[in-house]
Short mmCIF file of C-alpha atoms in Angstrom, two decimals:
data_model
loop_
_atom_site.label_atom_id
_atom_site.label_comp_id
_atom_site.label_asym_id
_atom_site.label_seq_id
_atom_site.Cartn_x
_atom_site.Cartn_y
_atom_site.Cartn_z
CA UNK A 3 3.65 17.53 54.37
CA UNK A 4 6.75 18.13 56.42
CA UNK A 5 8.77 21.15 55.37
CA UNK A 6 12.27 22.18 56.38
CA UNK A 7 12.71 24.85 59.02
CA UNK A 8 14.77 27.80 57.75
CA UNK A 9 16.42 28.31 61.12
CA UNK A 10 17.51 24.80 61.81
CA UNK A 11 20.57 22.89 60.56
CA UNK A 12 20.16 19.40 59.17
CA UNK A 13 22.24 16.31 58.65
CA UNK A 14 21.29 14.40 55.52
CA UNK A 15 22.38 10.78 55.37
CA UNK A 16 22.28 9.06 51.99
CA UNK A 17 21.62 5.35 51.92
CA UNK A 18 22.93 3.25 49.05
CA UNK A 19 23.27 -0.27 50.37
CA UNK A 20 20.80 -3.10 49.88
CA UNK A 21 17.35 -2.61 51.43
CA UNK A 22 17.98 -5.28 54.07
CA UNK A 23 21.08 -3.53 55.32
CA UNK A 24 19.47 -0.09 55.15
CA UNK A 25 16.65 -1.34 57.35
CA UNK A 26 19.10 -2.31 60.04
CA UNK A 27 21.01 0.94 59.70
CA UNK A 28 17.90 3.11 60.06
CA UNK A 29 16.85 1.17 63.12
CA UNK A 30 20.08 2.11 64.90
CA UNK A 31 19.93 5.82 64.05
CA UNK A 32 19.16 8.23 66.91
CA UNK A 33 15.55 9.40 66.55
CA UNK A 34 16.22 13.03 65.76
CA UNK A 35 14.25 15.40 63.57
CA UNK A 36 17.53 16.94 62.46
CA UNK A 37 18.29 13.85 60.42
CA UNK A 38 17.12 13.75 56.82
CA UNK A 39 17.02 10.35 55.18
CA UNK A 40 18.04 10.22 51.51
CA UNK A 41 17.24 7.43 49.07
CA UNK A 42 20.45 7.58 46.97
CA UNK A 43 20.40 7.41 43.18
CA UNK A 44 21.82 3.88 43.03
CA UNK A 45 19.20 2.74 45.53
CA UNK A 46 16.38 4.26 43.47
CA UNK A 47 17.73 2.76 40.25
CA UNK A 48 18.03 -0.60 41.94
CA UNK A 49 14.68 -0.81 43.77
CA UNK A 50 12.55 1.87 42.11
CA UNK A 51 9.87 3.71 44.04
CA UNK A 52 9.31 0.85 46.48
CA UNK A 53 12.78 1.62 47.86
CA UNK A 54 11.64 5.15 48.74
CA UNK A 55 8.47 3.93 50.39
CA UNK A 56 10.42 1.38 52.44
CA UNK A 57 12.81 4.04 53.74
CA UNK A 58 9.92 6.31 54.62
CA UNK A 59 8.11 3.59 56.56
CA UNK A 60 11.19 2.52 58.51
CA UNK A 61 12.11 6.09 59.44
CA UNK A 62 8.55 6.85 60.45
CA UNK A 63 8.58 3.78 62.67
CA UNK A 64 11.81 4.94 64.30
CA UNK A 65 10.75 8.57 64.77
CA UNK A 66 7.20 7.65 65.80
CA UNK A 67 6.00 10.30 63.33
CA UNK A 68 6.53 11.04 59.63
CA UNK A 69 10.16 11.96 58.83
CA UNK A 70 11.75 13.89 56.01
CA UNK A 71 12.76 11.72 53.04
CA UNK A 72 14.74 12.97 50.02
CA UNK A 73 14.57 11.05 46.74
CA UNK A 74 17.85 11.68 44.94
CA UNK A 75 16.28 11.37 41.51
CA UNK A 76 18.84 13.43 39.62
CA UNK A 77 16.13 14.29 37.13
CA UNK A 78 17.40 15.15 33.66
CA UNK A 79 14.26 15.04 31.56
CA UNK A 80 10.52 14.43 31.93
CA UNK A 81 10.45 16.41 35.18
CA UNK A 82 6.70 16.08 35.68
CA UNK A 83 6.54 12.33 35.39
CA UNK A 84 9.38 11.62 37.79
CA UNK A 85 8.20 14.07 40.46
CA UNK A 86 4.71 12.59 40.40
CA UNK A 87 6.11 9.12 40.95
CA UNK A 88 8.34 9.94 43.93
CA UNK A 89 5.73 12.14 45.60
CA UNK A 90 3.35 9.21 45.34
CA UNK A 91 6.02 6.97 46.89
CA UNK A 92 6.12 9.27 49.92
CA UNK A 93 9.19 11.47 49.39
CA UNK A 94 9.27 14.93 50.98
CA UNK A 95 11.76 16.29 48.44
CA UNK A 96 13.22 15.34 45.06
CA UNK A 97 16.40 16.39 43.24
CA UNK A 98 16.94 17.64 39.68
CA UNK A 99 20.27 18.16 37.97
CA UNK A 100 21.43 21.74 37.43
CA UNK A 101 22.93 20.37 34.23
CA UNK A 102 19.50 19.55 32.85
CA UNK A 103 17.88 21.78 30.23
CA UNK A 104 16.41 24.91 31.84
CA UNK A 105 12.92 23.87 30.64
CA UNK A 106 13.25 20.66 32.62
CA UNK A 107 14.33 22.43 35.82
CA UNK A 108 11.44 24.91 35.52
CA UNK A 109 9.00 22.09 34.92
CA UNK A 110 10.51 20.19 37.83
CA UNK A 111 10.14 23.07 40.30
CA UNK A 112 6.60 23.76 39.17
CA UNK A 113 5.65 20.12 39.49
CA UNK A 114 7.21 19.86 42.96
CA UNK A 115 5.11 22.79 44.16
CA UNK A 116 2.04 21.16 42.72
CA UNK A 117 2.80 17.87 44.44
CA UNK A 118 3.58 19.69 47.70
CA UNK A 119 7.20 18.57 48.04
CA UNK A 120 10.48 20.50 48.24
CA UNK A 121 12.50 20.91 45.06
CA UNK A 122 16.29 20.52 45.26
CA UNK A 123 18.56 21.47 42.37
CA UNK A 124 21.83 19.54 42.37
CA UNK A 125 24.71 21.69 41.07
CA UNK A 126 27.12 18.82 40.43
CA UNK A 127 29.60 19.71 37.66
CA UNK A 128 28.01 23.17 37.27
CA UNK A 129 30.74 25.77 37.28
CA UNK A 130 28.58 28.79 38.14
CA UNK A 131 25.39 27.83 40.02
CA UNK A 132 24.45 31.51 39.84
CA UNK A 133 24.00 31.41 36.10
CA UNK A 134 21.50 28.56 36.40
CA UNK A 135 19.54 30.23 39.21
CA UNK A 136 19.29 33.45 37.20
CA UNK A 137 17.63 31.68 34.29
CA UNK A 138 14.93 29.97 36.34
CA UNK A 139 11.37 31.22 36.48
CA UNK A 140 11.02 30.27 40.13
CA UNK A 141 13.58 29.46 42.78
CA UNK A 142 13.92 25.91 44.06
CA UNK A 143 13.50 25.27 47.79
CA UNK A 144 17.06 23.99 48.16
CA UNK A 145 20.27 24.41 46.14
CA UNK A 146 22.70 21.48 46.49
CA UNK A 147 26.40 22.24 46.05
CA UNK A 148 27.92 18.94 45.18
CA UNK A 149 31.12 17.18 44.25
CA UNK A 150 30.61 13.87 42.51
CA UNK A 151 32.13 10.75 44.05
CA UNK A 152 33.96 9.77 40.89
CA UNK A 153 35.49 13.22 40.50
CA UNK A 154 36.48 13.31 44.14
CA UNK A 155 38.37 10.06 43.87
CA UNK A 156 40.23 10.78 40.69
CA UNK A 157 40.86 14.48 40.96
CA UNK A 158 41.65 15.98 44.36
CA UNK A 159 42.10 19.53 43.19
CA UNK A 160 38.45 20.38 42.61
CA UNK A 161 36.82 21.79 45.74
CA UNK A 162 33.27 22.41 46.81
CA UNK A 163 32.73 26.14 46.23
CA UNK A 164 31.88 27.03 49.82
CA UNK A 165 32.39 30.72 49.05
CA UNK A 166 29.32 30.48 46.83
CA UNK A 167 27.03 29.87 49.80
CA UNK A 168 27.14 33.43 51.05
CA UNK A 169 26.71 34.86 47.62
CA UNK A 170 23.69 32.71 46.83
CA UNK A 171 22.09 33.40 50.20
CA UNK A 172 22.82 37.09 49.90
CA UNK A 173 21.13 37.31 46.50
CA UNK A 174 18.30 34.87 46.95
CA UNK A 175 17.48 35.06 50.65
CA UNK A 176 14.90 32.33 50.72
CA UNK A 177 16.74 29.29 49.39
CA UNK A 178 18.34 26.73 51.66
CA UNK A 179 21.83 25.52 50.81
CA UNK A 180 22.85 21.91 51.07
CA UNK A 181 26.46 20.77 50.68
CA UNK A 182 27.30 17.28 49.50
CA UNK A 183 30.64 15.67 48.90
CA UNK A 184 32.44 16.23 52.22
CA UNK A 185 32.87 13.22 54.42
CA UNK A 186 34.80 13.87 57.62
CA UNK A 187 33.56 15.64 60.73
CA UNK A 188 35.94 18.42 59.78
CA UNK A 189 34.25 18.81 56.43
CA UNK A 190 30.87 19.00 58.14
CA UNK A 191 32.04 21.61 60.63
CA UNK A 192 33.41 23.71 57.79
CA UNK A 193 30.19 23.35 55.84
CA UNK A 194 28.05 24.67 58.69
CA UNK A 195 30.58 27.36 59.49
CA UNK A 196 30.15 28.61 55.94
CA UNK A 197 26.45 28.98 56.58
CA UNK A 198 25.02 25.97 54.76
CA UNK A 199 21.75 24.58 56.10
CA UNK A 200 22.15 20.92 55.23
CA UNK A 201 25.24 18.71 55.18
CA UNK A 202 24.99 15.52 53.14
CA UNK A 203 27.13 12.53 54.07
CA UNK A 204 27.12 8.92 52.98
CA UNK A 205 30.51 7.31 52.56
CA UNK A 206 31.37 6.58 56.15
CA UNK A 207 27.94 5.01 56.58
CA UNK A 208 28.27 3.06 53.37
CA UNK A 209 31.66 1.69 54.32
CA UNK A 210 30.91 0.78 57.90
CA UNK A 211 27.17 0.16 58.31
CA UNK A 212 27.80 -1.48 61.70
CA UNK A 213 29.00 1.90 63.08
CA UNK A 214 25.87 3.74 61.99
CA UNK A 215 24.68 4.63 65.49
CA UNK A 216 28.06 5.96 66.63
CA UNK A 217 28.69 7.89 63.40
CA UNK A 218 25.26 9.50 63.44
CA UNK A 219 25.73 10.62 67.03
CA UNK A 220 29.16 12.08 66.30
CA UNK A 221 27.82 14.06 63.37
CA UNK A 222 24.67 15.12 65.19
CA UNK A 223 26.76 16.85 67.85
CA UNK A 224 27.94 19.19 65.11
CA UNK A 225 24.39 20.11 64.09
CA UNK A 226 23.29 22.90 66.35
CA UNK B 24 5.65 -33.31 26.49
CA UNK B 25 9.03 -33.14 24.92
CA UNK B 26 10.76 -32.97 28.23
CA UNK B 27 9.09 -36.15 29.43
CA UNK B 28 10.02 -38.00 26.26
CA UNK B 29 13.62 -37.05 26.80
CA UNK B 30 13.63 -38.83 30.11
CA UNK B 31 12.77 -42.19 28.57
CA UNK B 32 15.13 -41.74 25.65
CA UNK B 33 18.62 -43.10 25.69
CA UNK B 34 20.96 -40.34 26.84
CA UNK B 35 24.44 -40.18 25.26
CA UNK B 36 25.64 -37.96 28.07
CA UNK B 37 25.25 -40.69 30.66
CA UNK B 38 27.00 -43.15 28.36
CA UNK B 39 29.99 -40.80 28.13
CA UNK B 40 30.14 -40.52 31.90
CA UNK B 41 30.00 -44.33 32.39
CA UNK B 42 32.77 -44.90 29.84
CA UNK B 43 34.86 -42.21 31.55
CA UNK B 44 34.32 -43.86 34.93
CA UNK B 45 35.38 -47.27 33.58
CA UNK B 46 38.46 -45.77 31.92
CA UNK B 47 39.49 -44.11 35.16
CA UNK B 48 39.11 -47.32 37.16
CA UNK B 49 41.36 -49.22 34.68
CA UNK B 50 44.03 -46.58 34.50
CA UNK B 51 43.95 -42.86 35.45
CA UNK B 52 46.12 -41.98 32.46
CA UNK B 53 43.63 -43.63 30.12
CA UNK B 54 40.89 -41.50 31.73
CA UNK B 55 42.90 -38.36 31.20
CA UNK B 56 43.49 -39.22 27.57
CA UNK B 57 39.77 -39.84 27.11
CA UNK B 58 38.86 -36.41 28.61
CA UNK B 59 41.28 -34.73 26.23
CA UNK B 60 39.72 -36.67 23.37
CA UNK B 61 36.19 -35.55 24.37
CA UNK B 62 37.25 -31.92 24.64
CA UNK B 63 38.91 -32.21 21.23
CA UNK B 64 35.73 -33.70 19.77
CA UNK B 65 33.58 -30.90 21.22
CA UNK B 66 35.84 -28.18 19.89
CA UNK B 67 35.68 -29.76 16.41
CA UNK B 68 31.92 -30.31 16.52
CA UNK B 69 30.38 -27.56 18.68
CA UNK B 70 26.99 -28.25 17.15
CA UNK B 71 26.58 -31.50 19.05
CA UNK B 72 26.48 -29.40 22.19
CA UNK B 73 24.11 -26.69 21.00
CA UNK B 74 21.25 -29.11 20.48
CA UNK B 75 21.52 -29.94 24.16
CA UNK B 76 21.61 -26.35 25.23
CA UNK B 77 18.74 -25.37 22.98
CA UNK B 78 16.57 -27.98 24.72
CA UNK B 79 17.66 -26.60 28.04
CA UNK B 80 17.02 -23.01 27.06
CA UNK B 81 13.60 -23.76 25.66
CA UNK B 82 12.78 -25.24 28.99
CA UNK B 83 13.93 -22.16 30.86
CA UNK B 84 12.14 -19.75 28.55
CA UNK B 85 8.99 -21.76 29.08
CA UNK B 86 9.42 -21.49 32.80
CA UNK B 87 9.65 -17.75 32.54
CA UNK B 88 6.49 -17.68 30.53
CA UNK B 89 4.57 -19.49 33.19
CA UNK B 90 5.86 -16.91 35.64
CA UNK B 91 4.47 -14.08 33.57
CA UNK B 92 1.14 -15.86 33.27
CA UNK B 93 0.72 -15.85 37.01
CA UNK B 94 1.69 -12.23 37.27
CA UNK B 95 -1.32 -9.91 37.16
CA UNK B 96 0.84 -6.95 36.01
CA UNK B 97 1.57 -8.46 32.65
CA UNK B 98 -1.10 -9.09 30.05
CA UNK B 99 -1.49 -12.76 29.04
CA UNK B 100 -0.98 -12.51 25.31
CA UNK B 101 2.67 -11.55 25.87
CA UNK B 102 3.71 -14.96 26.93
CA UNK B 103 3.02 -16.34 23.46
CA UNK B 104 5.70 -14.13 22.01
CA UNK B 105 8.80 -16.09 23.03
CA UNK B 106 10.83 -16.95 19.98
CA UNK B 107 12.04 -20.50 19.39
CA UNK B 108 15.74 -20.64 20.04
CA UNK B 109 17.80 -21.79 17.12
CA UNK B 110 21.32 -23.18 17.48
CA UNK B 111 22.58 -20.16 15.55
CA UNK B 112 21.84 -17.61 18.24
CA UNK B 113 22.35 -19.96 21.16
CA UNK B 114 25.87 -18.86 22.00
CA UNK B 115 24.80 -15.24 21.97
CA UNK B 116 22.03 -16.00 24.42
CA UNK B 117 24.29 -17.97 26.66
CA UNK B 118 27.16 -15.55 26.73
CA UNK B 119 25.09 -12.33 26.80
CA UNK B 120 27.55 -10.99 24.27
CA UNK B 121 25.14 -9.39 21.83
CA UNK B 122 26.95 -6.26 20.76
CA UNK B 123 26.20 -3.74 18.05
CA UNK B 124 27.74 -4.07 14.59
CA UNK B 125 29.21 -1.13 12.74
CA UNK B 126 27.58 -1.71 9.34
CA UNK B 127 23.98 -2.20 10.40
CA UNK B 128 21.27 0.41 10.87
CA UNK B 129 19.27 0.00 14.05
CA UNK B 130 15.91 1.09 15.37
CA UNK B 131 15.96 1.84 19.06
CA UNK B 132 12.52 1.64 20.70
CA UNK B 133 12.38 3.45 24.03
CA UNK B 134 9.77 2.25 26.55
CA UNK B 135 8.92 4.94 29.08
CA UNK B 136 5.47 4.68 30.55
CA UNK B 137 4.63 1.44 32.39
CA UNK B 138 5.65 -2.19 32.24
CA UNK B 139 2.14 -3.17 31.02
CA UNK B 140 2.45 -0.85 28.07
CA UNK B 141 6.01 -2.00 27.45
CA UNK B 142 4.75 -5.54 27.20
CA UNK B 143 2.02 -4.47 24.79
CA UNK B 144 4.52 -2.81 22.45
CA UNK B 145 7.07 -5.62 22.67
CA UNK B 146 4.44 -8.20 21.75
CA UNK B 147 3.71 -6.32 18.55
CA UNK B 148 7.28 -5.60 17.51
CA UNK B 149 8.67 -7.76 14.70
CA UNK B 150 11.57 -9.96 15.84
CA UNK B 151 14.84 -8.69 14.46
CA UNK B 152 18.39 -8.20 15.61
CA UNK B 153 18.12 -4.65 14.26
CA UNK B 154 15.64 -3.63 16.89
CA UNK B 155 17.00 -2.44 20.24
CA UNK B 156 14.64 -2.29 23.18
CA UNK B 157 15.25 0.37 25.82
CA UNK B 158 14.13 0.37 29.43
CA UNK B 159 13.60 4.13 29.77
CA UNK B 160 14.75 6.27 32.69
CA UNK B 161 11.23 6.64 34.20
CA UNK B 162 10.77 2.86 34.13
CA UNK B 163 14.09 2.28 35.90
CA UNK B 164 13.30 4.91 38.51
CA UNK B 165 9.85 3.42 39.14
CA UNK B 166 10.58 -0.28 39.05
CA UNK B 167 14.35 -0.36 39.65
CA UNK B 168 16.49 -2.96 37.87
CA UNK B 169 13.43 -5.19 37.82
CA UNK B 170 12.30 -3.10 34.82
CA UNK B 171 15.28 -4.40 32.84
CA UNK B 172 14.97 -8.04 33.80
CA UNK B 173 11.20 -7.94 33.16
CA UNK B 174 11.63 -6.40 29.73
CA UNK B 175 14.30 -8.98 28.98
CA UNK B 176 11.82 -11.77 29.82
CA UNK B 177 9.08 -10.17 27.73
CA UNK B 178 11.30 -9.60 24.72
CA UNK B 179 12.24 -12.35 22.26
CA UNK B 180 15.22 -14.43 23.45
CA UNK B 181 18.53 -12.79 22.61
CA UNK B 182 17.02 -9.31 22.14
CA UNK B 183 19.30 -6.34 22.71
CA UNK B 184 18.26 -4.45 25.82
CA UNK B 185 19.43 -0.91 26.59
CA UNK B 186 19.25 0.38 30.16
CA UNK B 187 18.74 4.15 29.99
CA UNK B 188 20.06 4.75 33.48
CA UNK B 189 21.54 8.19 32.59
CA UNK B 190 24.45 7.71 34.96
CA UNK B 191 25.86 10.93 36.52
CA UNK B 192 27.99 9.57 39.36
CA UNK B 193 29.09 6.27 40.93
CA UNK B 194 29.46 4.80 37.46
CA UNK B 195 31.03 1.54 38.61
CA UNK B 196 28.06 0.61 40.78
CA UNK B 197 25.42 1.54 38.24
CA UNK B 198 27.06 -0.32 35.36
CA UNK B 199 27.39 -3.43 37.48
CA UNK B 200 23.75 -3.23 38.50
CA UNK B 201 22.55 -2.81 34.91
CA UNK B 202 24.83 -5.54 33.51
CA UNK B 203 23.71 -7.98 36.19
CA UNK B 204 20.06 -7.22 35.41
CA UNK B 205 20.74 -8.35 31.85
CA UNK B 206 21.27 -5.11 29.92
CA UNK B 207 23.40 -5.18 26.74
CA UNK B 208 24.11 -1.47 26.94
CA UNK B 209 23.96 1.28 29.52
CA UNK B 210 23.83 5.10 29.18
CA UNK B 211 25.80 7.87 30.87
CA UNK B 212 25.19 11.61 30.62
CA UNK B 213 27.59 13.70 28.58
CA UNK B 214 27.14 16.54 31.08
CA UNK B 215 28.44 14.33 33.92
CA UNK B 216 31.96 14.94 35.27
CA UNK B 217 34.62 13.60 32.86
CA UNK B 218 35.93 11.29 35.63
CA UNK B 219 32.51 9.65 35.79
CA UNK B 220 32.29 9.15 32.02
CA UNK B 221 35.81 7.67 31.92
CA UNK B 222 35.04 5.25 34.70
CA UNK B 223 31.69 4.43 33.06
CA UNK B 224 33.31 3.43 29.75
CA UNK B 225 35.96 1.39 31.51
CA UNK B 226 33.34 -0.50 33.57
CA UNK B 227 31.22 -1.17 30.49
CA UNK B 228 34.19 -2.77 28.81
CA UNK B 229 34.84 -4.85 31.88
CA UNK B 230 31.27 -6.18 31.86
CA UNK B 231 31.32 -6.54 28.08
CA UNK B 232 28.35 -4.28 27.42
CA UNK B 233 28.10 -1.32 25.05
CA UNK B 234 28.62 2.13 26.52
CA UNK B 235 26.34 4.93 25.29
CA UNK B 236 26.95 8.57 26.07
CA UNK B 237 23.81 10.70 26.04
CA UNK B 238 24.67 14.19 24.82
CA UNK B 239 21.49 15.86 26.06
CA UNK B 240 22.05 19.54 26.86
CA UNK B 241 25.69 19.29 25.68
CA UNK B 242 26.38 22.10 23.26
CA UNK B 243 29.34 20.52 21.53
CA UNK B 244 29.57 16.75 21.72
CA UNK B 245 33.03 16.77 20.14
CA UNK B 246 34.54 18.74 23.03
CA UNK B 247 33.32 16.08 25.47
CA UNK B 248 34.67 13.21 23.34
CA UNK B 249 38.03 14.96 23.08
CA UNK B 250 38.50 14.90 26.85
CA UNK B 251 37.80 11.17 27.29
CA UNK B 252 40.49 8.57 27.82
CA UNK B 253 38.65 5.93 25.80
CA UNK B 254 35.88 6.23 23.26
CA UNK B 255 32.37 5.02 24.05
CA UNK B 256 30.66 2.59 21.66
CA UNK B 257 27.72 4.87 20.92
CA UNK B 258 27.14 8.64 21.08
CA UNK B 259 23.48 9.68 21.39
CA UNK B 260 22.43 13.07 20.11
CA UNK B 261 19.05 14.21 21.21
CA UNK B 262 16.80 16.83 22.72
CA UNK B 263 15.00 16.30 25.97
CA UNK B 264 11.27 15.79 25.93
CA UNK B 265 10.68 18.84 28.16
CA UNK B 266 12.86 21.06 25.95
CA UNK B 267 11.18 19.92 22.77
CA UNK B 268 7.69 20.45 24.14
CA UNK B 269 8.36 23.81 25.74
CA UNK B 270 10.63 25.45 23.19
CA UNK B 271 10.31 24.39 19.62
CA UNK B 272 13.26 26.29 18.17
CA UNK B 273 15.81 23.79 19.39
CA UNK B 274 16.52 21.16 16.75
CA UNK B 275 18.23 17.80 16.64
CA UNK B 276 21.80 18.67 15.59
CA UNK B 277 21.99 16.50 12.47
CA UNK B 278 25.09 18.30 11.23
CA UNK B 279 27.01 16.98 14.26
CA UNK B 280 26.61 13.37 13.12
CA UNK B 281 29.10 13.67 10.27
CA UNK B 282 31.44 15.74 12.44
CA UNK B 283 31.57 13.05 15.08
CA UNK B 284 31.82 10.13 12.70
CA UNK B 285 34.51 11.92 10.70
CA UNK B 286 36.69 12.29 13.77
CA UNK B 287 35.89 9.25 15.89
CA UNK B 288 35.14 5.60 15.28
CA UNK B 289 31.80 5.44 17.12
CA UNK B 290 28.20 4.72 16.30
CA UNK B 291 25.84 7.68 16.45
CA UNK B 292 22.26 7.45 17.66
CA UNK B 293 19.72 10.24 17.14
CA UNK B 294 16.13 10.68 18.19
CA UNK B 295 14.02 10.03 15.10
CA UNK B 296 10.64 11.50 15.84
CA UNK B 297 7.64 9.28 15.27
CA UNK B 298 7.16 8.78 11.55
CA UNK B 299 9.11 6.67 9.09
CA UNK B 300 9.95 9.85 7.15
CA UNK B 301 11.78 11.31 10.13
CA UNK B 302 13.56 8.02 10.73
CA UNK B 303 14.67 8.00 7.11
CA UNK B 304 15.93 11.56 7.43
CA UNK B 305 18.08 10.53 10.41
CA UNK B 306 19.54 7.58 8.52
CA UNK B 307 20.10 9.77 5.48
CA UNK B 308 22.12 12.09 7.73
CA UNK B 309 24.34 9.11 8.49
CA UNK B 310 22.97 8.06 11.88
CA UNK B 311 23.46 4.39 12.79
CA UNK B 312 20.69 4.16 15.37
CA UNK B 313 17.32 5.90 15.24
CA UNK B 314 15.62 6.30 18.62
CA UNK B 315 11.81 6.31 18.66
CA UNK B 316 9.32 6.22 21.47
CA UNK B 317 5.57 6.05 21.70
CA UNK B 318 3.82 9.31 22.43
CA UNK B 319 0.97 9.10 24.87
CA UNK B 320 -1.60 9.88 22.20
CA UNK B 321 -0.33 7.12 19.90
CA UNK B 322 -1.43 3.52 20.01
CA UNK B 323 1.25 0.89 20.48
CA UNK B 324 0.23 -0.61 17.12
CA UNK B 325 1.54 2.53 15.45
CA UNK B 326 4.94 2.08 17.05
CA UNK B 327 5.00 -1.53 15.86
CA UNK B 328 4.05 -0.43 12.33
CA UNK B 329 6.88 2.08 12.34
CA UNK B 330 9.28 -0.70 13.32
CA UNK B 331 8.07 -2.90 10.49
CA UNK B 332 8.41 -0.24 7.83
CA UNK B 333 11.85 0.61 9.21
CA UNK B 334 13.00 -2.98 8.74
CA UNK B 335 11.59 -3.03 5.22
CA UNK B 336 12.71 0.29 3.93
CA UNK B 337 16.05 0.82 5.62
CA UNK B 338 18.61 -1.83 5.03
#
């Protein structure tokens, strides 16, 4: 199983278009190990686990070796069952909602370790990610700080709590931090500057799939 | 056989078209008048149309059955379950507008494990408009929207299908996907950002499907409802499976049902456990919809039996 390197920075690109289009988009990506491919929630709900397997196969073909695939499950209940399914489909990591019951998150993290994949806890709409982390039996591999798309569009005041990154890393040294919800190159620069390990982007790729190659190269320059 | 007979039979539709054609060639105004007359006739006697459509629909449902027969994933006996379509429910089937009614009590059967098992349970369920069939979250995440369209094919024609997609973001896209796959209702998490829930309810209304808000892990459902711009059609109160298994103290908040219904004009769904006693308790506490699912140690016949006794004992 491929695991993330603590020292490296990563660019995570979420794919949400139809499988046909995604295939073309992945083919034009630069073959870089710093790119993480994400099967977005809408894509999973549309195609199920075969969507994840397809993304994994295409990315492997491009990289010429197995790549890192995130299944954005947004697990809310039945942690064990969902993790089993996506691990089987070939994902290297799965996400669980920080809003889920603590029992579910615990079960999710345990099950991820058992299946040998990274666990990511998505803190969308969680006011104090710290409170959730404190209650957990074990730490997840990655904490995702996230602004939802719907909230972003309708309410510009809410911000990604970048100041939380240092606090979380200071307290729990081992976890990686991923930041989702920014879209411009400026957002990405700021994210890395604030010490996050992974920057998640999707909208510019979703809106202009024909520019995938150019966009990916622009963003990759920011990932040191 | 029936379809072949129809071919040889005299067809009034072709007669109408020939008469229209002749009328138009004599005088266009006469043709126009005739069209208006036909529309008037159809509006007065809609039943003359439904017999046509019912033939057509029986044909299409038969086609779907032959598809399932060829599919190794689905057990054979399922295909015998298709209900004959009566003119009464024909418009519902055509317009996909099956919505929940305020006065009825419903049983909501959640299907969570595999499509094969889903088919097994569906084939044993009694046919009733008071039974809602849910494509559970695991099924949607495994099979995608195909889970919904498959369950819709397996279920009796006109059955009410709930897509438990547990939307947390990008509500517009998810609702569209679920509605296009044939769902009559879609679910959204109560813990999701308020902007998402608002946009979810709005989209559901646009696609004419019922919106259900799942209040899992929400401490006070009322405080979420208060913040919304529009009310959802259904509020679901329940405990997650993981929570229930791992910590038994947490209980279904029955007392919240009356609170919600007292303040808002919505239907309330609660998880009902797996016996008819528990279902009765939920209804007694004023729930409109009781959600049940098959536990892995149960046989699907037991779930079907529960559904039958629900229909008999709870009116």
